[in-house]
Coordinates of C-alpha atoms in Angstrom, one line a residue:
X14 CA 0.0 0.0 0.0
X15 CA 1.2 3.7 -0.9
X16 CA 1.1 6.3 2.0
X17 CA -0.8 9.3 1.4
X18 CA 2.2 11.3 2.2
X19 CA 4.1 9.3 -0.7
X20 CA 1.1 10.3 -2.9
X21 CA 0.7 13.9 -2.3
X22 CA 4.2 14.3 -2.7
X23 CA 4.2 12.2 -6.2
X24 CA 1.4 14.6 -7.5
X25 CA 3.0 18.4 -6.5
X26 CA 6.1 16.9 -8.0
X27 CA 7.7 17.0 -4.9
X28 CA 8.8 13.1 -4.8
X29 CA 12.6 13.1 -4.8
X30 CA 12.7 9.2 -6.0
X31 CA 9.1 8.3 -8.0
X32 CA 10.5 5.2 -9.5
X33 CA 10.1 3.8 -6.1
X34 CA 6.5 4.3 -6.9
X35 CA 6.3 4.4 -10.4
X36 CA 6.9 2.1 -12.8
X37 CA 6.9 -2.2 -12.5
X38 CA 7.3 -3.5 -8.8
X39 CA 6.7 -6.7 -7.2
X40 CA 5.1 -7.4 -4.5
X41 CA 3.9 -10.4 -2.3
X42 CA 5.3 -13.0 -4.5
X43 CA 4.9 -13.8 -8.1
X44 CA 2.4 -10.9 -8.5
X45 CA 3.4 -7.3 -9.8
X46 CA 2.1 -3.5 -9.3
X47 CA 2.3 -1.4 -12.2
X48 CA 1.5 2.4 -11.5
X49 CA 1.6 5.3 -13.6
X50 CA 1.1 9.2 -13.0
X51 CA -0.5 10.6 -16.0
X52 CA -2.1 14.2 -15.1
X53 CA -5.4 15.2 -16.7
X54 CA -5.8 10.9 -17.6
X55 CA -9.2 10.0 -17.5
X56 CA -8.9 6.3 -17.9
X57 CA -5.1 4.0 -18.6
X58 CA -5.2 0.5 -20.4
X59 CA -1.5 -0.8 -19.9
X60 CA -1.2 -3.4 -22.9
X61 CA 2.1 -5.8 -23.6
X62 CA 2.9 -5.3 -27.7
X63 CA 3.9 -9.4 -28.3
X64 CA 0.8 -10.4 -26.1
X65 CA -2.7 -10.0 -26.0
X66 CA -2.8 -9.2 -22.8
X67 CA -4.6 -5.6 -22.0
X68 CA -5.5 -4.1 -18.1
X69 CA -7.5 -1.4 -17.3
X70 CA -6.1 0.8 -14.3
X71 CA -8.1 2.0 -11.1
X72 CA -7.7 5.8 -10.5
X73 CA -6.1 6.3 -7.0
X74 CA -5.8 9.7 -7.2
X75 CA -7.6 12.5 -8.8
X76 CA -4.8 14.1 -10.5
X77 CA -4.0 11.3 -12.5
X78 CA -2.1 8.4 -10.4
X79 CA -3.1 4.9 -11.6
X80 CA -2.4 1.3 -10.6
X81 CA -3.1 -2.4 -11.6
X82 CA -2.1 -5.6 -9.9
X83 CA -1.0 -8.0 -12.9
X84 CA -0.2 -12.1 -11.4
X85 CA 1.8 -13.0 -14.3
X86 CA 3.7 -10.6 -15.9
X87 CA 4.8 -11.1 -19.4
X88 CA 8.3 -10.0 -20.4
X89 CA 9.3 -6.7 -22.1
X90 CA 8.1 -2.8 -21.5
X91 CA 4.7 -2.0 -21.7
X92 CA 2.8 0.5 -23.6
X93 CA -0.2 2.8 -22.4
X94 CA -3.4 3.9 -24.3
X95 CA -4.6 7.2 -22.1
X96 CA -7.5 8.8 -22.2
X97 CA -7.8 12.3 -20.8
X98 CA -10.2 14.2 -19.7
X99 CA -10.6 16.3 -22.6
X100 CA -11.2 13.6 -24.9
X101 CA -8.2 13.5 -26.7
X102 CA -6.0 10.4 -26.7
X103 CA -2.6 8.8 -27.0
X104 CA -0.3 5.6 -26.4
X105 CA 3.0 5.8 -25.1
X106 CA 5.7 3.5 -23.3
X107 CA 5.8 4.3 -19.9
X108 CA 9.8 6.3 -19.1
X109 CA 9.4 4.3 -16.0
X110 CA 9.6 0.7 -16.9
X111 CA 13.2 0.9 -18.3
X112 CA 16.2 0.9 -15.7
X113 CA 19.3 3.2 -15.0
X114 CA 22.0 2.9 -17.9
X115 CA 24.9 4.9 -16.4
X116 CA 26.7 2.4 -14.3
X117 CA 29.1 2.1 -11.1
X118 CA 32.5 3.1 -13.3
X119 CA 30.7 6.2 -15.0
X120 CA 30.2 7.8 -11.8
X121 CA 33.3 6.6 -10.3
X122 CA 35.3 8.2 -13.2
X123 CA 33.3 11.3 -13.5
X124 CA 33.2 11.9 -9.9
X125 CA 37.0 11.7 -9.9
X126 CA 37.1 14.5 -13.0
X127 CA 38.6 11.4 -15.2
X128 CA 35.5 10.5 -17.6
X129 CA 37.1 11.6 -20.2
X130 CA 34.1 11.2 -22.4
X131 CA 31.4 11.8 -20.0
X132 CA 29.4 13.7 -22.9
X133 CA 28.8 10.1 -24.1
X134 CA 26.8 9.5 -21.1
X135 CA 25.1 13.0 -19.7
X136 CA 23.0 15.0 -22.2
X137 CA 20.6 13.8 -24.6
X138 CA 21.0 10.6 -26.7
X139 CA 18.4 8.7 -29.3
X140 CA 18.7 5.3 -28.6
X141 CA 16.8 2.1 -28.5
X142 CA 15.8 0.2 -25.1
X143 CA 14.5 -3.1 -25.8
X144 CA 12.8 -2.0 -29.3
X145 CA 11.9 1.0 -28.0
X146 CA 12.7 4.0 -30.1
X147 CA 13.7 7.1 -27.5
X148 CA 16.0 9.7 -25.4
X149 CA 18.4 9.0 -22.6
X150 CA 18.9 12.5 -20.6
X151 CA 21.0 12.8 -17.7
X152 CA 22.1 15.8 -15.7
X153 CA 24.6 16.5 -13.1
X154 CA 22.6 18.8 -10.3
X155 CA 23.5 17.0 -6.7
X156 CA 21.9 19.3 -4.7
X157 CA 18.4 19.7 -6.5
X158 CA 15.3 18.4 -4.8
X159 CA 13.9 17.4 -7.8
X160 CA 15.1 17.1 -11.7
X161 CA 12.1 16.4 -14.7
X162 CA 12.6 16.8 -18.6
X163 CA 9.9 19.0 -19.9
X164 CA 9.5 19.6 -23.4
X165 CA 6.1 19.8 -26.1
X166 CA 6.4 15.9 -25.7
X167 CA 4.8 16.7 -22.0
X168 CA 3.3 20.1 -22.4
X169 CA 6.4 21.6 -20.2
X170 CA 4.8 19.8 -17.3
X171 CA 7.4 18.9 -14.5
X172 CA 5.4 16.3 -12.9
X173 CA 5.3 14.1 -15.9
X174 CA 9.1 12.7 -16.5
X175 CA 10.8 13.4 -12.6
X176 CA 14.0 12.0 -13.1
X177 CA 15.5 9.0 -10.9
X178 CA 18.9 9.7 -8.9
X179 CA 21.7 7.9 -9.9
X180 CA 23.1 6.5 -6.6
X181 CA 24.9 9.0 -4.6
X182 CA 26.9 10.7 -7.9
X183 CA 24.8 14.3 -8.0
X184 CA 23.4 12.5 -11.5
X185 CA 19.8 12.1 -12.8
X186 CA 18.8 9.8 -15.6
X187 CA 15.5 9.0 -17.1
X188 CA 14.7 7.5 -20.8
X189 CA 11.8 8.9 -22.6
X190 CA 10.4 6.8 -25.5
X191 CA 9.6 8.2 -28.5
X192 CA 11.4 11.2 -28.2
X193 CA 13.1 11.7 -31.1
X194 CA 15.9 14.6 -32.9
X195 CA 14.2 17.4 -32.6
X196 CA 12.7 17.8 -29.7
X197 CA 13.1 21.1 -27.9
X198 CA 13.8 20.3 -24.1
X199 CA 14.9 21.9 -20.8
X200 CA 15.5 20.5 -16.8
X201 CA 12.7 21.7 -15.0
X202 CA 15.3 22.2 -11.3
X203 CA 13.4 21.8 -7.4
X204 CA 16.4 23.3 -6.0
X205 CA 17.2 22.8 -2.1
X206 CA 15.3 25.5 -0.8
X207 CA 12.0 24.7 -2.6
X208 CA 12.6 27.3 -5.8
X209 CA 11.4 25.9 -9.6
X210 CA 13.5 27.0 -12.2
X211 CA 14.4 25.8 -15.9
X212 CA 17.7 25.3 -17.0
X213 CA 19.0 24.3 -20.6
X214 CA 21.6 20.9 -20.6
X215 CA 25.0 21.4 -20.2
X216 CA 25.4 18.8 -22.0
X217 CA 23.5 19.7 -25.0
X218 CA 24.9 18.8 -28.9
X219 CA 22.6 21.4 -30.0
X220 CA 20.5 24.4 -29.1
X221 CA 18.2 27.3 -30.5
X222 CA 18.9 30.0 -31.6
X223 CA 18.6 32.5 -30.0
X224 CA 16.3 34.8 -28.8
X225 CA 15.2 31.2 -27.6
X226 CA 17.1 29.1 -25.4
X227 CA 15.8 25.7 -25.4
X228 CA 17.9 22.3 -25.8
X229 CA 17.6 20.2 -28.8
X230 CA 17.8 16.7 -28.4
X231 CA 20.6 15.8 -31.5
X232 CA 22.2 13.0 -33.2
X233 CA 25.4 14.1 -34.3
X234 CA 26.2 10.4 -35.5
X235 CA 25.7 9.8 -39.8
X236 CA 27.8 12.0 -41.3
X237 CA 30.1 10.2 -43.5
X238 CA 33.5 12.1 -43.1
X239 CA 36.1 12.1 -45.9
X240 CA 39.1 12.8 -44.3
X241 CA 40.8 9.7 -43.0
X242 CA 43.9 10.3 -44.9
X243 CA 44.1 13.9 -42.9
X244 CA 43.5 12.5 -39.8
X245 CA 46.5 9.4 -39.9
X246 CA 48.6 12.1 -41.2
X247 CA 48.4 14.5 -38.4
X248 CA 48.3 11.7 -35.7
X249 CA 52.1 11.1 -37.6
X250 CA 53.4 14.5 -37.8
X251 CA 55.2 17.5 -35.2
X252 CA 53.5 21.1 -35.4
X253 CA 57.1 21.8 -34.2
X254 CA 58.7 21.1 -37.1
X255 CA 56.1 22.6 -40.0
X256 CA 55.1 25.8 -41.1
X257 CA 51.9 27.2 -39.4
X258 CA 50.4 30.1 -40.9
X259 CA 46.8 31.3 -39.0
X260 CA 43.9 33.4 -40.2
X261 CA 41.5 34.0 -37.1
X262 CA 38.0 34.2 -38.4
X263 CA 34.5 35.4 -37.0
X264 CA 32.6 33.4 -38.7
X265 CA 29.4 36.0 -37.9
X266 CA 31.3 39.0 -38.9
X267 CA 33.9 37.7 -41.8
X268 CA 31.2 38.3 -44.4
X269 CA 27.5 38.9 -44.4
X270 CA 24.8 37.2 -46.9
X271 CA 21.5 38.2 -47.8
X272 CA 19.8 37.5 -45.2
X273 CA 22.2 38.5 -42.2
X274 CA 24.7 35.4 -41.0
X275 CA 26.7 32.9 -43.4
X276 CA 25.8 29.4 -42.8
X277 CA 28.4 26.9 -43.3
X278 CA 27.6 26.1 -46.7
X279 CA 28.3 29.3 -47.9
X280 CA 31.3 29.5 -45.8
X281 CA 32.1 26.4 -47.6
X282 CA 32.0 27.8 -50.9
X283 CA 33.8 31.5 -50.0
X284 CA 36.4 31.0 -46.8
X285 CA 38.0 27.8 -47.8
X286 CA 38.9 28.7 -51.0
X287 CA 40.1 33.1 -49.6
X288 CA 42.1 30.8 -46.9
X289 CA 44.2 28.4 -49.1
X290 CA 44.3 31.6 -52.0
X291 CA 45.7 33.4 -49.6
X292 CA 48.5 30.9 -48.0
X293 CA 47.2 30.0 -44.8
X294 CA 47.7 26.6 -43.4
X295 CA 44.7 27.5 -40.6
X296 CA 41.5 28.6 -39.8
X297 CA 40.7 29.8 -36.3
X298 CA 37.2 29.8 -35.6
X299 CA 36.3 32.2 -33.1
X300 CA 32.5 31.7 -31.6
X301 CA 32.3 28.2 -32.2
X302 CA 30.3 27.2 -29.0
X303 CA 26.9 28.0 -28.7
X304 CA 26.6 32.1 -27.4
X305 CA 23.8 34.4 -26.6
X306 CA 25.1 37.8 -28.4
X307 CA 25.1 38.6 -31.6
X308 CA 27.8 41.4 -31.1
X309 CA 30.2 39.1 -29.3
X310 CA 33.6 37.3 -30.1
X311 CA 31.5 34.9 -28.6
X312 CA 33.4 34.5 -25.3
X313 CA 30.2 34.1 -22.9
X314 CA 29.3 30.2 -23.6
X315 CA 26.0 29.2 -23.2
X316 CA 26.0 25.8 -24.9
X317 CA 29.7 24.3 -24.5
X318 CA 28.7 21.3 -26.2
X319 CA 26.3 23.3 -28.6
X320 CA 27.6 24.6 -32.5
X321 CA 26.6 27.8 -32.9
X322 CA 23.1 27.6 -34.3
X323 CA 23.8 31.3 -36.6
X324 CA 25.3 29.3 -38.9
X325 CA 23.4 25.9 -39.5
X326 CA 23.3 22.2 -38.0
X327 CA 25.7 20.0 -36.3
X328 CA 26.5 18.3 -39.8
X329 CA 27.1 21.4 -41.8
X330 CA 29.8 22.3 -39.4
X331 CA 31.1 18.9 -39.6
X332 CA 31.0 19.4 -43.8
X333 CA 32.5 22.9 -43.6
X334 CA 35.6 21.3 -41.3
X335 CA 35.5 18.0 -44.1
X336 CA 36.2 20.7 -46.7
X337 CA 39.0 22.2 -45.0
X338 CA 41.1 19.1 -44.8
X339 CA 40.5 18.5 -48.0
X340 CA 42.0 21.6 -49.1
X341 CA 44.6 21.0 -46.8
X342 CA 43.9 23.8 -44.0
X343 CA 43.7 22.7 -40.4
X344 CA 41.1 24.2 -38.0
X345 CA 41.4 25.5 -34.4
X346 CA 38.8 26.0 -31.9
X347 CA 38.8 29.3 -29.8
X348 CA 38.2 27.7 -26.7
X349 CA 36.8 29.3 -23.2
X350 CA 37.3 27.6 -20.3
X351 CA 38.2 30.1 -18.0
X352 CA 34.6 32.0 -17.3
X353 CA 30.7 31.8 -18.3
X354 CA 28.0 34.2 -17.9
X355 CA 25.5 34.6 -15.6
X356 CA 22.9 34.1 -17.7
X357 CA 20.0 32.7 -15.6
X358 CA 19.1 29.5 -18.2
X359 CA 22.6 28.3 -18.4
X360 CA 25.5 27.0 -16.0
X361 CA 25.3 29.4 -13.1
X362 CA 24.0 28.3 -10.0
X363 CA 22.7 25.4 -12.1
X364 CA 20.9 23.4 -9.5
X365 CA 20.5 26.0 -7.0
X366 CA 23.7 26.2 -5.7
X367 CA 27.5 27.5 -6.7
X368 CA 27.9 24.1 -8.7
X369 CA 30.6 25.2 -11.6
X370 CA 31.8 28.0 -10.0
X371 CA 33.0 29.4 -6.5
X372 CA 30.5 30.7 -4.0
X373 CA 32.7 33.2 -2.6
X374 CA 33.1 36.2 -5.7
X375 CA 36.5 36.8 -4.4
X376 CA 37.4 33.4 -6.6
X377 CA 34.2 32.5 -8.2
X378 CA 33.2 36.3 -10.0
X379 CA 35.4 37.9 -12.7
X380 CA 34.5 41.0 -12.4
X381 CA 35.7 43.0 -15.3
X382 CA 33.9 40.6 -18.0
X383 CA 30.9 40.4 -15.2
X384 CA 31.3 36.8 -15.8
X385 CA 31.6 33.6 -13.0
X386 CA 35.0 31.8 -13.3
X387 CA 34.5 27.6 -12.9
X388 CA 35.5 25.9 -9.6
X389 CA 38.6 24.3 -11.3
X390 CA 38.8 22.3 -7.9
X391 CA 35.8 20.4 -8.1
X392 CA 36.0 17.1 -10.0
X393 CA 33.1 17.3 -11.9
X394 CA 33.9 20.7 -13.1
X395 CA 37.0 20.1 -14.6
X396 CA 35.9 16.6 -15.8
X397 CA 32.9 18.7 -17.9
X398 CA 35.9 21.0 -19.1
X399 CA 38.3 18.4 -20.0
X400 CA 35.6 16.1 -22.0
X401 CA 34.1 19.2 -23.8
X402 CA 37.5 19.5 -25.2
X403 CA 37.7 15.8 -26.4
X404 CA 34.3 16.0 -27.6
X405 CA 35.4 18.7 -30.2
X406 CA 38.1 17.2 -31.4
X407 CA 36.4 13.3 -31.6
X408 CA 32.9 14.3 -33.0
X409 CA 34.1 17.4 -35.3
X410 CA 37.8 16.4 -36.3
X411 CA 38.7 20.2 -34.7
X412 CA 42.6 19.9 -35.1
X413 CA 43.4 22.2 -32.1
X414 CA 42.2 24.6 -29.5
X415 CA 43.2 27.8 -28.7
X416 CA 42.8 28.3 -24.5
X417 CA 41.2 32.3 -24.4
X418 CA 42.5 34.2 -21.5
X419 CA 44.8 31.7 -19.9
X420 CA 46.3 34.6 -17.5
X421 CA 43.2 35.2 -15.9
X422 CA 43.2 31.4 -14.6
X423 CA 46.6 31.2 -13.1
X424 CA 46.2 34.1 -11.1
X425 CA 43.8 34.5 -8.2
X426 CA 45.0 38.0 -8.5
X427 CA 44.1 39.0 -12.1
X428 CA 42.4 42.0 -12.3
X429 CA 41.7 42.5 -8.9
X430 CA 42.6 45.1 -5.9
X431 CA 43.9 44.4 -3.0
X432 CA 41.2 42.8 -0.3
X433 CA 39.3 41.4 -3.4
X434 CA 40.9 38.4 -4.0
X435 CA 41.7 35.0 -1.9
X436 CA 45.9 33.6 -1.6
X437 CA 45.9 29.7 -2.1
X438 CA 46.7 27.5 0.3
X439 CA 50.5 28.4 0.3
X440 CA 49.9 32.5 0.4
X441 CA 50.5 32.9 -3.1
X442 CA 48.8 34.6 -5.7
X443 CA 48.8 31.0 -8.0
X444 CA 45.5 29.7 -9.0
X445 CA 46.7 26.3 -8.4
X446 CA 43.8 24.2 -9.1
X447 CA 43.6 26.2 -12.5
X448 CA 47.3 24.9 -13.0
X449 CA 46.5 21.4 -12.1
X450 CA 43.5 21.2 -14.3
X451 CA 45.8 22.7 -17.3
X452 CA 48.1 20.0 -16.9
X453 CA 45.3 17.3 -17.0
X454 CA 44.1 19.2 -19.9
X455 CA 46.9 18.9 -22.7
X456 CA 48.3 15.5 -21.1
X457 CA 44.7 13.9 -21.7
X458 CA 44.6 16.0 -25.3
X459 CA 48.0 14.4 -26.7
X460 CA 47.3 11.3 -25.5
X461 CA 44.4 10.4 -27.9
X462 CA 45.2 13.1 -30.4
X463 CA 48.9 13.7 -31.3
X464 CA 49.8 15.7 -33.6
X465 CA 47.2 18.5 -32.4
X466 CA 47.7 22.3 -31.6
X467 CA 47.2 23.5 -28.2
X468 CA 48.0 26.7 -27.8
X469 CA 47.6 29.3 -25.1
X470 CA 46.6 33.1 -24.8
X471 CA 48.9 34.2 -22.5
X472 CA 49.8 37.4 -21.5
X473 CA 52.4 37.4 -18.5
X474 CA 55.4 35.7 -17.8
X475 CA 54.1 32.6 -16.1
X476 CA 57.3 30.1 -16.8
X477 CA 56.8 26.6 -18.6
X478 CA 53.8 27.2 -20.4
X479 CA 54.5 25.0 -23.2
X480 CA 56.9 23.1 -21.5
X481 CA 55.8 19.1 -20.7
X482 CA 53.8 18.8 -17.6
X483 CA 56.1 16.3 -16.1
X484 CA 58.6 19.0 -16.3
X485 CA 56.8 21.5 -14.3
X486 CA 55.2 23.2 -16.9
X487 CA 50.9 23.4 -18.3
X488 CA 51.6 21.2 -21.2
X489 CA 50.7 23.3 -24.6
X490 CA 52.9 23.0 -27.6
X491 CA 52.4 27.1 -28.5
X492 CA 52.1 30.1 -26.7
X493 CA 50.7 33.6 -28.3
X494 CA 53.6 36.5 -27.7
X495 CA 51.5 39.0 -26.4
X496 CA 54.6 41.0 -25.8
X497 CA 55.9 41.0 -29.4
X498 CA 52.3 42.1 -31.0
X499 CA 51.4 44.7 -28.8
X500 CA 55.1 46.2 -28.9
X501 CA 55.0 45.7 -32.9
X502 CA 51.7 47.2 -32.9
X503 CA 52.9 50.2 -30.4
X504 CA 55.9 50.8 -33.1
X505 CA 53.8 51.0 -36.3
X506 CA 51.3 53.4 -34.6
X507 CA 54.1 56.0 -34.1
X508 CA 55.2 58.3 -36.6
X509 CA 57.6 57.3 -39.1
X510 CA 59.7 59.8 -38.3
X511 CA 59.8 59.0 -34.7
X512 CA 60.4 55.1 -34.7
X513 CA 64.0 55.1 -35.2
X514 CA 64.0 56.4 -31.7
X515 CA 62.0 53.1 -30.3
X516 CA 63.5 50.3 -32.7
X517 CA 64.0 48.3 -29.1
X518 CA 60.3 47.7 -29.5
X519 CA 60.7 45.5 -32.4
X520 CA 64.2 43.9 -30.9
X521 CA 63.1 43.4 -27.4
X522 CA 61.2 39.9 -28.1
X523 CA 64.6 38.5 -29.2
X524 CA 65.4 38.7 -25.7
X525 CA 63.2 35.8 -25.0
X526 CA 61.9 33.9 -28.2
X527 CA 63.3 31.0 -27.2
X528 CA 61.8 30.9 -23.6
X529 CA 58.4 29.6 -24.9
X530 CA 57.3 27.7 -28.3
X531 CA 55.8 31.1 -30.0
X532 CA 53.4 32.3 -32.3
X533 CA 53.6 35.8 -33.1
X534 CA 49.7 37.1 -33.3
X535 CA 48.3 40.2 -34.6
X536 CA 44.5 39.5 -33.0
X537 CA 41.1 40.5 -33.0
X538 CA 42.4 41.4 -29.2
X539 CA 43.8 44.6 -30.2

C-alpha cells in the first residue's frame, strides 16, 4: 500500500525518487504492481505489444495516479493507451519501466574528473531500449530536490518525466520513448530550498537559436567524413617542425549574406577557398560554442557542447571542417574555459547552488567581463571541461584549441585590488587548481590526439607554459607572444619619423623567443 504522504508528494512533483513508486514492482510474491502518473488521464489501459494481454487501471488519485495488480507478468516494457479528460487520446511507453543505464564506473570516473568522455553519457541521446525507439537525458545537479525533462512531448509539465537519482553521484537519468531529434527540451530544477526554475543541458549537442534558449535533443552520428587520410597524417606529424600560418575568423562577422549570417555552406564555398588563395595553413574559428550575443567574439558560452546555431546544424559544421582538410587547412577552436556568464538559463547556480563555479566572488566572480569563473577544484567541473575539449576534437575532427585568457586562470589575483581576491593554500597569488587542471588538460589531449595544436593566450610571464607537464610546466605546444604584438603594434602606430628612436620595441622579443614555443599574433584582441 502507498502512503498518502508518498502520494501527495508524487502529484505536487515533490517526490525526490518516483520510481520507487512508479513504474513495475513486485510485490507479495509472483504478482506485480504497475503504477503510472498521468495528469489530466481520465482512464489507462496498460497493454504488452507481443501479447494480447490488456489491463484497465483504477484511479487512486484524482490528479492522475493509476495502478493495476497484474499475477503474471509477461516480459518486455509496456505501452499505455490514455484517455484524458478532454477527450483526446494517446499511447506511449511508460519512461518508467526501463532501468538506469549509467553504471558504477561512469560515476566513479566522472566523480574523480577522469571520464574523459562523459558527454557520451550526460545529455541527450536517441537510442533504442528493448525496441523502443527514445532519449536517454541525464544531468549532473546534486543538490536539486527534484530534476524532470519538460518539453512539447509533455506540455512543459514537471510532474510528468521526474527524473531517478543515480546512486549518490549528483546524477539524474531518465529514458523517454519516442522522443526523437528534434525535440526542444529543458531541466525543470526543485532546487534545495523549494525554488522551480528551468535550465537548458550542459550537455546539449545542439540548441536554439537565439532569442530562444531551449535544448535540442541531437544525433550528431551519420555524417560520412572524408578525411581519413588527414587525420593518420596528423596523428604522424610534429606542429614543431612545420610551417603554421593562422587566419582567425569570426565566422558571424567575416562576411554577411543576404539574409544577415553565413551558414556553413556558404562559408564552404567562400572562406575555404580566400584561406588556401591566400596561403594559410589554418583557420581559427572564433564563436564556435553556442553564445547568446550577436555582437560578441562569442566568449560568454551558453551551450559548451552546442555549435553555434547562426550558422546551421551540427552536420554542416562537420561538412565545412570535411572541406578544410581536403583543401589542406587545419582548423582551431577558440576555446573558453576560464569563465561563463550569468545568464539565468545556463550554467550558473545550475541546480541552485554554486555548482561550476565558487561561492565566494573573491574566486568564483570575474568582475571586469561580469562573468563567473569555474570551480577548477571540483571534479566534476574540470571533468565537464576536460571532456568538452575531447568532444570537439572526436565528433568534429577540430585539429586544435586555442585556450582564451589563460592569464586570468593562473592568477587569483588577475584584475583584482587588494582585499578582493583569496591567496591559495600556500599565500600565493597561484590559482593552483587552475594549473593542475591545465596540466590534466593537454596530457589527456596528446594522449588520444597527437599531432594537435594546443596553444595558449597568454599574456604574462608565467614560466613553462609549453613546457611538458612532467617537467613543471601546463603542457601546450604554443604560446601567443603577447609581448611581441602589442610592442610591434605600439611601433607601427608612431610616426615614421619618430620610430627610429624606439627600434627596441621591435628587438626586445629576441630577448626571449626562445623561452616559450611562439606564435607571433596580430589579433582581434587589439
Amino acid at each position: 500500500m502507498l502512503h498518502r504522504d508518498d502520494i501527495l508528494k508524487l502529484v505536487s512533483g515533490r517526490h525526490p525518487s518516483p520510481e520507487s513508486i512508479l513504474g513495475c514492482h513486485q510485490h507479495g510474491g509472483s504478482s506485480w504492481v504497475i503504477r503510472v502518473f498521468e495528469p489530466g488521464a481520465s482512464e489507462i489501459t496498460v497493454s504488452w505489444p507481443e501479447t494480447d494481454l490488456r489491463l484497465s487501471m483504477q484511479r487512486l488519485h484524482e490528479e492522475g495516479l493509476f495502478t493495476v495488480d497484474v499475477e503474471q507478468l509477461p516480459a518486455g516494457p509496456y505501452r499505455l493507451a490514455i484517455r484524458y479528460t478532454d477527450g483526446h487520446e494517446r499511447e506511449r511507453f511508460d519512461s518508467y519501466c526501463f532501468g538506469a543505464e549509467i553504471g558504477e564506473l561512469d560515476i566513479y570516473l566522472f566523480t574523480t574528473g577522469n571520464h574523459h568522455h562523459i558527454y557520451r553519457k550526460l545529455g541527450a541521446h536517441p537510442i533504442q531500449r528493448d525496441g523502443v525507439s527514445g532519449t536517454r537525458f541525464a544531468v549532473w545537479a546534486p543538490t536539486a530536490q527534484r530534476v524532470s525533462i519538460v518539453g512539447d512531448f509533455n506540455l512543459w509539465d514537471g510532474r510528468r518525466h521526474i527524473m531517478r537519482r543515480v546512486a549518490n553521484s549528483g546524477i539524474w537519468e531518465l529514458f523517454v520513448p519516442d522522443v526523437a531529434p528534434g525535440a526542444i527540451y529543458k531541466y525543470e530544477i526543485r532546487s534545495f530550498d523549494d525554488k522551480v526554475f528551468l535550465k537548458t543541458d550542459p550537455y546539449a549537442f545542439q540548441m536554439e537559436l537565439r532569442p530562444d534558449t531551449g535544448s535540442i535533443v541531437c544525433e550528431l552520428d551519420g555524417y560520412d567524413w572524408q578525411d581519413s587520410e588527414w587525420m593518420q597524417q596528423r596523428a604522424a606529424s610534429n606542429p614543431m617542425r612545420q610551417p603554421i600560418n593562422i587566419y582567425e575568423v569570426h565566422p558571424g562577422s567575416w562576411r554577411l549574406g543576404e539574409n544577415g549570417f553565413l551558414d556553413w555552406v556558404q562559408l564552404t564555398r567562400e572562406l575555404v577557398p580566400y584561406v588556401t588563395e591566400m596561403g594559410y595553413t589554418h583557420i581559427e574559428l572564433m564563436g564556435l560554442a553556442e553564445h547568446p550575443l550577436d555582437r560578441s567574439w562569442g566568449y560568454q558560452v551558453t551551450g559548451y557542447y552546442a555549435a553555434n546555431a547562426r550558422h546551421g546544424s551540427p552536420h554542416q559544421l562537420m561538412a565545412f571542417i570535411d572541406a578544410c582538410h581536403a583543401a589542406g587547412i587545419g582548423v582551431i577552436m577558440d576555446w573558453v574555459p576560464a569563465h561563463f556568464p550569468k545568464d539565468d538559463f545556463a550554467l550558473a547556480r545550475f541546480d541552485g547552488t554554486y555548482l561550476y563555479e565558487h561561492a565566494d566572488p573573491r574566486q568564483g566572480e570575474h568582475r571586469e567581463w561580469g562573468t563567473k569563473i569555474f570551480n577548477y577544484g571540483r571534479n566534476e567541473v574540470r571533468n565537464f571541461l576536460v571532456s568538452n575539449a575531447l568532444f570537439w576534437l572526436e565528433r568534429y575532427h577540430i585539429d586544435g584549441i586555442r585556450v582564451d585568457a589563460v592569464a586570468s586562470m593562473l592568477y587569483l589575483d588577475y584584475s583584482r585590488d587588494e582585499g578582493e581576491w583569496l591567496p591559495n593554500r600556500f599565500g600565493g597569488r597561484e590559482n593552483l587548481e587552475a594549473i593542475d587542471f591545465l596540466r590534466q588538460l593537454n596530457k589527456t589531449l596528446f594522449q588520444y590526439y597527437p599531432g594537435i595544436l594546443s596553444i595558449a593566450e597568454e599574456s604574462t610571464a608565467f614560466p613553462g607554459v609549453t613546457q611538458p607537464p612532467e617537467q613543471g610546466g601546463l603542457g601546450f605546444n604554443f604560446k601567443w607572444n603577447m609581448g611581441w604584438m602589442n610592442d610591434t603594434l605600439r611601433y607601427m602606430s608612431m610616426d615614421p619619423l619618430y620610430r627610429k628612436h624606439h627600434s627596441s620595441l621591435v628587438t626586445f622579443a629576441m630577448l626571449y623567443a626562445w623561452s616559450e614555443n611562439f606564435i607571433l599574433p596580430i589579433s582581434h584582441d587589439e
